[in-house]
Short mmCIF file of C-alpha atoms and ligand atoms in Angstrom, two decimals:
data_model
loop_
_atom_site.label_atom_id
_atom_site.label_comp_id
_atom_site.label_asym_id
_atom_site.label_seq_id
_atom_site.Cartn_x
_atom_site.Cartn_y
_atom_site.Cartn_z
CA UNK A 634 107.01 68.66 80.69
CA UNK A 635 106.87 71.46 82.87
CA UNK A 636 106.78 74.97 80.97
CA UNK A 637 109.40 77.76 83.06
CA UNK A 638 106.99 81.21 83.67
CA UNK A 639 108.72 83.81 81.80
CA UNK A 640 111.55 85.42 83.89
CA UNK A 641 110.05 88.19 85.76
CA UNK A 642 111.31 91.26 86.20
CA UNK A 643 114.57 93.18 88.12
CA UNK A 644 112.59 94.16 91.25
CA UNK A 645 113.00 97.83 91.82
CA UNK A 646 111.77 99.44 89.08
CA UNK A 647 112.65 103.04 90.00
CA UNK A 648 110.37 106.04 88.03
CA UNK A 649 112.95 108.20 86.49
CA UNK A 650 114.53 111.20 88.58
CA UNK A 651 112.99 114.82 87.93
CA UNK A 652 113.87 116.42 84.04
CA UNK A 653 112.73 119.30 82.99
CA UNK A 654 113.22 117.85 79.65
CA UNK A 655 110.10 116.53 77.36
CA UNK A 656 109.99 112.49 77.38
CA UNK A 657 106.95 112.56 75.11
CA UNK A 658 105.69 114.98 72.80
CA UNK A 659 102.35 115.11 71.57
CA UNK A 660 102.61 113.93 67.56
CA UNK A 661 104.69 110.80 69.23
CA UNK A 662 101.92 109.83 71.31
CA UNK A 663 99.81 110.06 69.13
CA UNK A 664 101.78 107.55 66.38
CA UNK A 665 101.72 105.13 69.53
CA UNK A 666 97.66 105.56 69.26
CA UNK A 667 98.04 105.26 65.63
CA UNK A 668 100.19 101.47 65.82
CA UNK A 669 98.43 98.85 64.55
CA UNK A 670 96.91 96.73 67.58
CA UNK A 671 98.89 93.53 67.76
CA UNK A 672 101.70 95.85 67.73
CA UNK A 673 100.99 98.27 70.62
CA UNK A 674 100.09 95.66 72.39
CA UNK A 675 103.36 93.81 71.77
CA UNK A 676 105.53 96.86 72.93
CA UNK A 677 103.50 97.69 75.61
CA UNK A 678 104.28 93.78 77.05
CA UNK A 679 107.85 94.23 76.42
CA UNK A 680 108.02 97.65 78.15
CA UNK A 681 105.35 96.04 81.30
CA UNK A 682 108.16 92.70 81.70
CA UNK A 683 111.32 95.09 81.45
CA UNK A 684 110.07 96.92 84.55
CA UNK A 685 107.49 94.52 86.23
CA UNK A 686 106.56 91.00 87.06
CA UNK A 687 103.62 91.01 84.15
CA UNK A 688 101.39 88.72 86.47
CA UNK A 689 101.37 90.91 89.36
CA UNK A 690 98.91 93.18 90.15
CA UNK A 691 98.64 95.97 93.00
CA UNK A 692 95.33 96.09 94.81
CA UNK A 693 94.15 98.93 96.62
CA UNK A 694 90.51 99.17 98.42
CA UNK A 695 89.09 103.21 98.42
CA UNK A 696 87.20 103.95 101.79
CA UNK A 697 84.66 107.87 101.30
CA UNK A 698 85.96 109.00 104.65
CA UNK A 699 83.56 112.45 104.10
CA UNK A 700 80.83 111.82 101.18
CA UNK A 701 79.35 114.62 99.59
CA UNK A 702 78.74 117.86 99.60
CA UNK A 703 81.95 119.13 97.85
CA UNK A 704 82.22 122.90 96.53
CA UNK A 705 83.55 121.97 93.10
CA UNK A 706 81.45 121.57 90.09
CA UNK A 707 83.68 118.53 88.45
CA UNK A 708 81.03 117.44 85.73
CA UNK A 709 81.34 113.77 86.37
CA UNK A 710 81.11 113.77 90.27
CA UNK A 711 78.12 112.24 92.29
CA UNK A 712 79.63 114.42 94.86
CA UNK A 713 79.06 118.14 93.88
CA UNK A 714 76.88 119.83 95.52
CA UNK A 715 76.21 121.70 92.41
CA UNK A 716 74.10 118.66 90.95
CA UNK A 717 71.39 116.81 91.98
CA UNK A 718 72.46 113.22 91.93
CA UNK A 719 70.65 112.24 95.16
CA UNK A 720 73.65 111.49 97.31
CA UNK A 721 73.45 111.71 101.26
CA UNK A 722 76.23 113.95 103.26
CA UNK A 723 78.10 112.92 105.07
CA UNK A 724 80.49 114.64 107.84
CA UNK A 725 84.35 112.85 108.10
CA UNK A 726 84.04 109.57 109.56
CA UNK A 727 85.56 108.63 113.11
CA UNK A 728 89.06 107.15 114.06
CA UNK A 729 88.03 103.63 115.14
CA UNK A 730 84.93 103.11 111.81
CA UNK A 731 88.25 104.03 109.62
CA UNK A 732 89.87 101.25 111.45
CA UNK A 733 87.66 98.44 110.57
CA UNK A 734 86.98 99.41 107.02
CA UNK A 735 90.88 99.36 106.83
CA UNK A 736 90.95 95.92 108.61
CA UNK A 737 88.27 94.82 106.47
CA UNK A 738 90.21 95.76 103.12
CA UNK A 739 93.80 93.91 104.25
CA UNK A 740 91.21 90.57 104.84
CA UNK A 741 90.20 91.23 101.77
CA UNK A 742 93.69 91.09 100.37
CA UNK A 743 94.10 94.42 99.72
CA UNK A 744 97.80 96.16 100.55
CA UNK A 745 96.81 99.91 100.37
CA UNK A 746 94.19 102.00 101.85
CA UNK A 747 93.30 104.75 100.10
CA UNK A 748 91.07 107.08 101.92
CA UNK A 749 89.26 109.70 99.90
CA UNK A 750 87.33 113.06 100.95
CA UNK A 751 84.85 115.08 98.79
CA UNK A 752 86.41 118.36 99.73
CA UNK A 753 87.80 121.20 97.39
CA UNK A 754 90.73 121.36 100.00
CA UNK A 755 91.09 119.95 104.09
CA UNK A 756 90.62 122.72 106.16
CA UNK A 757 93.62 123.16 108.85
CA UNK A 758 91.23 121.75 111.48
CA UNK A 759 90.55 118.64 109.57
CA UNK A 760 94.45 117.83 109.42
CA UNK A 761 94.48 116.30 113.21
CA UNK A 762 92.06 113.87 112.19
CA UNK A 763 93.05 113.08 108.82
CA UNK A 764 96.92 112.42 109.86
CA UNK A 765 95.53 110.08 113.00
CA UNK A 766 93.77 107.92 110.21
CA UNK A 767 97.42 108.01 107.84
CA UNK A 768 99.26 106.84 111.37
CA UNK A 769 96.81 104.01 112.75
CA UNK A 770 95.71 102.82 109.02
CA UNK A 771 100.09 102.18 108.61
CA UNK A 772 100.40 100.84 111.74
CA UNK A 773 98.05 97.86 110.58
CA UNK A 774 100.21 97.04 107.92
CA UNK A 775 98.56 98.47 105.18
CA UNK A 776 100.41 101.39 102.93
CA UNK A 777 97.95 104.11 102.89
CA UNK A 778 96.75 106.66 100.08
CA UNK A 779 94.45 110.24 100.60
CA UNK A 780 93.11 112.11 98.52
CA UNK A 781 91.51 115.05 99.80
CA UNK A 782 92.04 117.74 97.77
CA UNK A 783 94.03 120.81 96.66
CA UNK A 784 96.93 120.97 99.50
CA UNK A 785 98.95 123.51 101.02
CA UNK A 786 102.59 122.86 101.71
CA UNK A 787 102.13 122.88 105.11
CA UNK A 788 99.47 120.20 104.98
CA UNK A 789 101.15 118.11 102.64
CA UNK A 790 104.56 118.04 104.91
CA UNK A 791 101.76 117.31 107.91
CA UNK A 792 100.70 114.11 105.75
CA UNK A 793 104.02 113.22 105.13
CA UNK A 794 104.91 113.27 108.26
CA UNK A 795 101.81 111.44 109.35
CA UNK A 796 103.43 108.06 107.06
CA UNK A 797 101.31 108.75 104.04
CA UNK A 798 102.85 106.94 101.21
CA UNK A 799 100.43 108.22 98.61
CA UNK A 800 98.78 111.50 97.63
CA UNK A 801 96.05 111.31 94.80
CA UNK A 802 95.52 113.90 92.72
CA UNK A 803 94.41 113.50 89.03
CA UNK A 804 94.66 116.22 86.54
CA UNK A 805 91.32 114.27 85.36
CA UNK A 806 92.06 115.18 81.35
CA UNK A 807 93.99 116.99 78.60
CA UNK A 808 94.52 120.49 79.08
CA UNK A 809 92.27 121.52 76.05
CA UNK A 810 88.94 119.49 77.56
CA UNK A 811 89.54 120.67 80.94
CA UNK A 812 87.23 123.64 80.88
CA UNK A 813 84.75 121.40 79.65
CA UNK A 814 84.90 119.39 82.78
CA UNK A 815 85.38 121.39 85.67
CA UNK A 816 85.29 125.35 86.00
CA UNK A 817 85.89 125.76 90.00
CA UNK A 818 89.51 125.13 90.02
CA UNK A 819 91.84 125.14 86.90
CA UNK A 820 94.39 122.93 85.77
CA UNK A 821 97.47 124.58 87.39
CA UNK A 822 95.96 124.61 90.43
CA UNK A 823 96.12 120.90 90.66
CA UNK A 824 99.40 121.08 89.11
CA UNK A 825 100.30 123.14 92.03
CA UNK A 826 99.10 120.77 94.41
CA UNK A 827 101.29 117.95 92.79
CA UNK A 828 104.66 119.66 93.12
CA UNK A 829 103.44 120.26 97.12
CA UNK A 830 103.20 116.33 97.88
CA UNK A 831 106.12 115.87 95.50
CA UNK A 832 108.02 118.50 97.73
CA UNK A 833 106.80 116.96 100.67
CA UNK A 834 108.33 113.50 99.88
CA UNK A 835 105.59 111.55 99.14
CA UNK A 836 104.84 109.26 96.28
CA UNK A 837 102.61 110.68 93.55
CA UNK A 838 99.07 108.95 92.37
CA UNK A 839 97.94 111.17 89.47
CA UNK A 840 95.57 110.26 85.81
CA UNK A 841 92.28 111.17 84.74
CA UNK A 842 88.76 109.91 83.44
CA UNK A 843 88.20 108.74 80.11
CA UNK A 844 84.58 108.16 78.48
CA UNK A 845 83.78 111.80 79.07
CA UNK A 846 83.07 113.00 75.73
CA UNK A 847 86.55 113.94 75.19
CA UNK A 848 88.56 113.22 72.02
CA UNK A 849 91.68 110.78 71.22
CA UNK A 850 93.80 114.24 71.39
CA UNK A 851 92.48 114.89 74.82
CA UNK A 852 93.48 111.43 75.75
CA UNK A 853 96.89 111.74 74.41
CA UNK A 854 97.07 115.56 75.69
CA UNK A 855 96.59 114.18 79.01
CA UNK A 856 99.39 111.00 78.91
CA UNK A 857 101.61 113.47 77.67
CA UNK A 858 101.40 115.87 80.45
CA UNK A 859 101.57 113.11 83.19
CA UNK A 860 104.65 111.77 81.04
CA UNK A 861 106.62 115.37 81.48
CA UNK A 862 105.60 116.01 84.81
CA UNK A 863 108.82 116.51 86.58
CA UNK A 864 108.78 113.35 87.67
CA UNK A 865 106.24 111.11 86.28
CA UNK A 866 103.63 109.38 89.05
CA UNK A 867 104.76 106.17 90.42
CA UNK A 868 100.78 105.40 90.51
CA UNK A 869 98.65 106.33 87.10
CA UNK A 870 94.93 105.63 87.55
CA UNK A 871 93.32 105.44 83.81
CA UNK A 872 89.11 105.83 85.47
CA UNK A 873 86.64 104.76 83.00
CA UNK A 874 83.65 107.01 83.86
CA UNK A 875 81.21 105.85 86.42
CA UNK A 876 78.01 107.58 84.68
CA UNK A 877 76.37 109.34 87.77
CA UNK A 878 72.32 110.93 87.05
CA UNK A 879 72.10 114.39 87.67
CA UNK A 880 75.87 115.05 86.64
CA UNK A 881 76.50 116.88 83.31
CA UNK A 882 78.36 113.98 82.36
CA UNK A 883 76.17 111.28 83.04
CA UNK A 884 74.71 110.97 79.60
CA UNK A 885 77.82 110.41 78.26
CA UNK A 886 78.89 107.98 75.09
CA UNK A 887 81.13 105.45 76.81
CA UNK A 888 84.71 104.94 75.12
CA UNK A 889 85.21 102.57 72.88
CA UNK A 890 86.37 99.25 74.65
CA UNK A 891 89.50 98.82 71.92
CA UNK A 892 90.60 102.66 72.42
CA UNK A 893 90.29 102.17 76.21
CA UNK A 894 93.21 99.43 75.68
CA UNK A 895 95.20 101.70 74.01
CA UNK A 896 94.66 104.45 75.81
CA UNK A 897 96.24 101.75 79.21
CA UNK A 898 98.73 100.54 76.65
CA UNK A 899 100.08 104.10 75.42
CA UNK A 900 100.42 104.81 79.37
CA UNK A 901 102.61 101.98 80.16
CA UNK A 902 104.35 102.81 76.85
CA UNK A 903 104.83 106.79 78.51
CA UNK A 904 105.34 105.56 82.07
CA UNK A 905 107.50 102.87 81.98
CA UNK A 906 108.32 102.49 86.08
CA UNK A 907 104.95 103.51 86.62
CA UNK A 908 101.89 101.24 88.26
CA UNK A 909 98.97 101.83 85.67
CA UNK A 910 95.76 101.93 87.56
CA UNK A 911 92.86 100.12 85.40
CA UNK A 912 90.77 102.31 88.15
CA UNK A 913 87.27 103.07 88.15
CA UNK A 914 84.44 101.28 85.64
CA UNK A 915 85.78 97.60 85.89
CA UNK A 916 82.31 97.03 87.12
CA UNK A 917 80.97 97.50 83.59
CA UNK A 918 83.90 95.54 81.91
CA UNK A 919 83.57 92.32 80.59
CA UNK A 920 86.33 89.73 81.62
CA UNK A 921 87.93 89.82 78.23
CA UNK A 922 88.32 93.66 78.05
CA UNK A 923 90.07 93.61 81.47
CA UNK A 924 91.95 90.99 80.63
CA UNK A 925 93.27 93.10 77.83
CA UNK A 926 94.05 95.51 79.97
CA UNK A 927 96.53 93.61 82.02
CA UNK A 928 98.16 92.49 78.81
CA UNK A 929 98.29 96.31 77.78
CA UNK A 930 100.30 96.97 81.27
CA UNK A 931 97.46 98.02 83.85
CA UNK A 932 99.58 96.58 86.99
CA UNK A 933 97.27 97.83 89.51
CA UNK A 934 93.46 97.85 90.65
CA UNK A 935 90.88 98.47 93.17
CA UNK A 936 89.26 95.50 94.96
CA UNK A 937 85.99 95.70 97.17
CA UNK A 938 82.75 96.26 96.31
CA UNK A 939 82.44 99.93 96.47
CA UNK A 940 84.92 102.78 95.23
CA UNK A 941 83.92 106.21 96.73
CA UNK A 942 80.42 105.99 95.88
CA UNK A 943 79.64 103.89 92.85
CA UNK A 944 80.17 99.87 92.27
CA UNK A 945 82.52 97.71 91.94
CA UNK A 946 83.09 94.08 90.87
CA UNK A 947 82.08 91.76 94.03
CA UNK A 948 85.30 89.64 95.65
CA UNK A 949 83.89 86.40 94.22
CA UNK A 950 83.68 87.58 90.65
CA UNK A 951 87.50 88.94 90.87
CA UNK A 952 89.00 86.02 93.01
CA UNK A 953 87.47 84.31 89.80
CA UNK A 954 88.85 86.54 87.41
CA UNK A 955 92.45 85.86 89.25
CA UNK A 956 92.28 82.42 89.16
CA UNK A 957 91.25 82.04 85.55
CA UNK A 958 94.31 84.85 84.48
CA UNK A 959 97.00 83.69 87.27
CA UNK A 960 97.16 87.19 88.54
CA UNK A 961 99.14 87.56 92.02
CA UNK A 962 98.76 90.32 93.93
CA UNK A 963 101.90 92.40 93.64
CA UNK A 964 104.24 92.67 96.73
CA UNK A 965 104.98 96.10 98.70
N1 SAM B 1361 87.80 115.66 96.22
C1 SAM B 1361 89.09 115.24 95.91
C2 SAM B 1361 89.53 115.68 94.53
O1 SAM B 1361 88.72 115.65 93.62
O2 SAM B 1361 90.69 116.03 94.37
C3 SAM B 1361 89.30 113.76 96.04
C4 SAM B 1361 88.22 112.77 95.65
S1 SAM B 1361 87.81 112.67 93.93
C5 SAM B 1361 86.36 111.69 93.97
C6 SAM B 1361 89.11 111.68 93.21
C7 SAM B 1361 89.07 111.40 91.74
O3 SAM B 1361 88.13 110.39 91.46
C8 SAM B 1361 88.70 112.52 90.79
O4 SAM B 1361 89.75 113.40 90.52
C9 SAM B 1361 88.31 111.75 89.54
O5 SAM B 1361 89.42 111.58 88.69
C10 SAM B 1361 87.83 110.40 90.08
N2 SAM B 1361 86.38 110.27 89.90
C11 SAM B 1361 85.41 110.94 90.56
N3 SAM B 1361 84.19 110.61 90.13
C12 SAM B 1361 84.37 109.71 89.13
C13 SAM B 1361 83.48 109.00 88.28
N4 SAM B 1361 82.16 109.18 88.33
N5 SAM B 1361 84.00 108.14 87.39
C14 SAM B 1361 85.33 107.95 87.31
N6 SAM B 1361 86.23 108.60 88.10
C15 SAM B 1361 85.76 109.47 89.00
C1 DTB B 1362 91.05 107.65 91.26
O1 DTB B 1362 91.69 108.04 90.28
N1 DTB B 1362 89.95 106.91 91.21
C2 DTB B 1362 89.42 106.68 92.52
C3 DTB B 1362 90.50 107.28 93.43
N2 DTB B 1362 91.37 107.92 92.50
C4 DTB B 1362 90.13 108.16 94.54
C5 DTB B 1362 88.05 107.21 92.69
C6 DTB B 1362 87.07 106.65 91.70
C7 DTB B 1362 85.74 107.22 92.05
C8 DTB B 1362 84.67 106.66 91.18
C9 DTB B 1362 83.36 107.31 91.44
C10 DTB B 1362 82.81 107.07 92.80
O2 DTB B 1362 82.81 105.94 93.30
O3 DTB B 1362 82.26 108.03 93.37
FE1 SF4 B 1363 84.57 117.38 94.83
FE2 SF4 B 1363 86.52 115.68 94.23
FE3 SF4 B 1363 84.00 115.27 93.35
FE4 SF4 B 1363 85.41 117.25 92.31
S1 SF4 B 1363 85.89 115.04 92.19
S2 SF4 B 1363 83.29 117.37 93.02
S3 SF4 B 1363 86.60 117.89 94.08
S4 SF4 B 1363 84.69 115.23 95.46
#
């Protein structure tokens, strides 16, 4: 007897239009936190097949096109240049080395590229290079990501025009930790940002860290305010933190492996048309808890070995992982 897969889903899954209305409040999220386990788990499912083929998953390889160095003082960052963390500098890379890496992550079966620069913002001299690397990274076939920054309109309209599909930005956590986390730029100011490369016409990649200390509230402050966004982010990545030496954050008590799964499940839950990134920190995850993941709606990932500047799983483990779970990747 052959057993039917379960009837995927009606292909274009649209996010919903801008509101200025709430779609989540805060004491709601937090009663989705609050479910017992079996039963988040079960609505977040039903919510993930309603909008998307439940064995599909989006995979995206990240390529440091300018490591180090940055101005910003983001607490978890092996970046900064306000900690010590032992990282070389690096100035932006060239045209063609973009090229391969990008060549190197479609073999690899990835169908973004998402390009990321440790800068506070791209300075208007930058933008010729950065916008040749959006035009010749599409041209290969890939959709392409950046993240580079705080943007002005008129660099975000130069990046749409360019063919970037993607802008990441993450407002990192809830509005109440945020201090805690980063003092050089404040939370509007990314907020800011967002509505540029919203404005611009591009599609939005915005989440946050957990496992920095914060608190289930912080968690939930930040769902909800990536919920009510105007219009929520097609692509939500939920990082686990990468513990960096010589960060403030890098002593940090990792999350619970359970209230990670919630936290992914109470996303899809919020974000119904959205991807959910299970982004960084899959290198420290066991099979099972990523597993749990996917059935708690995480619809997208990053392959290759490296992120930015930290580890990820090797191509062998995850081709493994795939196999054993019956993950495709997802179609763009
Ligand atoms: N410099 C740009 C910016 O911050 O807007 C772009 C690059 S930055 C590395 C992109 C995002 O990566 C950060 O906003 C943060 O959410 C995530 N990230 C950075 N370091 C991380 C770490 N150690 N663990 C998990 N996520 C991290
Ligand atoms: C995102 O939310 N996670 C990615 C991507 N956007 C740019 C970055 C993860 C970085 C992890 C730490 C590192 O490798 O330096
Ligand atoms: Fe700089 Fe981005 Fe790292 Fe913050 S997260 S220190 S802005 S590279």
């Amino acid at each position: 007897m052959t057993i039917e897969p379960i009837a995927a889903r009606p292909k274009a899954a649209a996010v919903p239009t801008a509101s200025t209305e709430l779609r989540w409040t805060v004491p709601q999220a937090r009663a989705l936190f609050e479910l017992p386990f079996a039963d988040l788990i079960f609505r977040a499912q039903s919510v993930h097949r309603a909008h998307f083929d439940a064995n599909e998953v989006q995979m995206s390889t990240l390529l440091s096109i300018k490591t180090g160095g940055c101005a910003e003082d983001c607490g978890y960052c092996s970046q900064s240049s306000h900690f010590d963390t032992g990282l070389k500098a690096t100035k932006l890379m060239n045209l063609d080395a973009v090229k391969e890496a990008a060549a190197a992550a479609k073999a690899g079966g990835a169908s973004r590229f998402c390009m990321g620069a440790a800068w506070r913002e791209p300075k208007d001299r930058d933008m010729d290079a950065v916008c040749a690397m959006v035009s010749e990274v599409k041209a290969m076939g890939l959709e392409t990501c950046m993240t580079l920054g705080m943007l002005t309109e008129n660099q975000a309209e130069r990046l749409a025009d360019a063919g970037l599909d993607y802008y990441n930005h993450n407002v990192d956590t809830g509005p109440e930790y945020y201090g805690k986390v980063i003092t050089t730029r404040t939370l509007q100011d990314r907020l800011d940002t967002l509505e540029r490369v919203r404005d611009a016409g591009m599609s939005v990649c915005c989440g946050g860290i957990v496992g920095m200390g914060e608190e289930r509230d912080d968690r939930i402050g930040m769902l909800v305010m990536l919920a009510n966004l105007p219009t929520p982010p097609e692509s939500v990545p939920i990082n686990s933190l990468m513990k960096v030496k010589g960060t403030p954050l890098g002593d940090s008590n990792p999350i619970d492996g359970i209230e990670f799964v919630r936290t992914i499940a109470a996303a899809r839950i919020m974000m119904p048309a959205s991807v959910v990134r299970l982004s960084a920190g899959r290198e420290h995850m066991s099979e099972e808890l990523q597993s749990l993941c996917f059935l708690a709606g995480a619809n997208s990932i990053f392959i290759g070995a490296k992120l930015l500047t930290t580890k990820n799983p090797a191509k062998e483990k995850d081709d493994a992982l795939w196999a054993k779970l019956g993950i495709r990747p997802m179609d763009v």
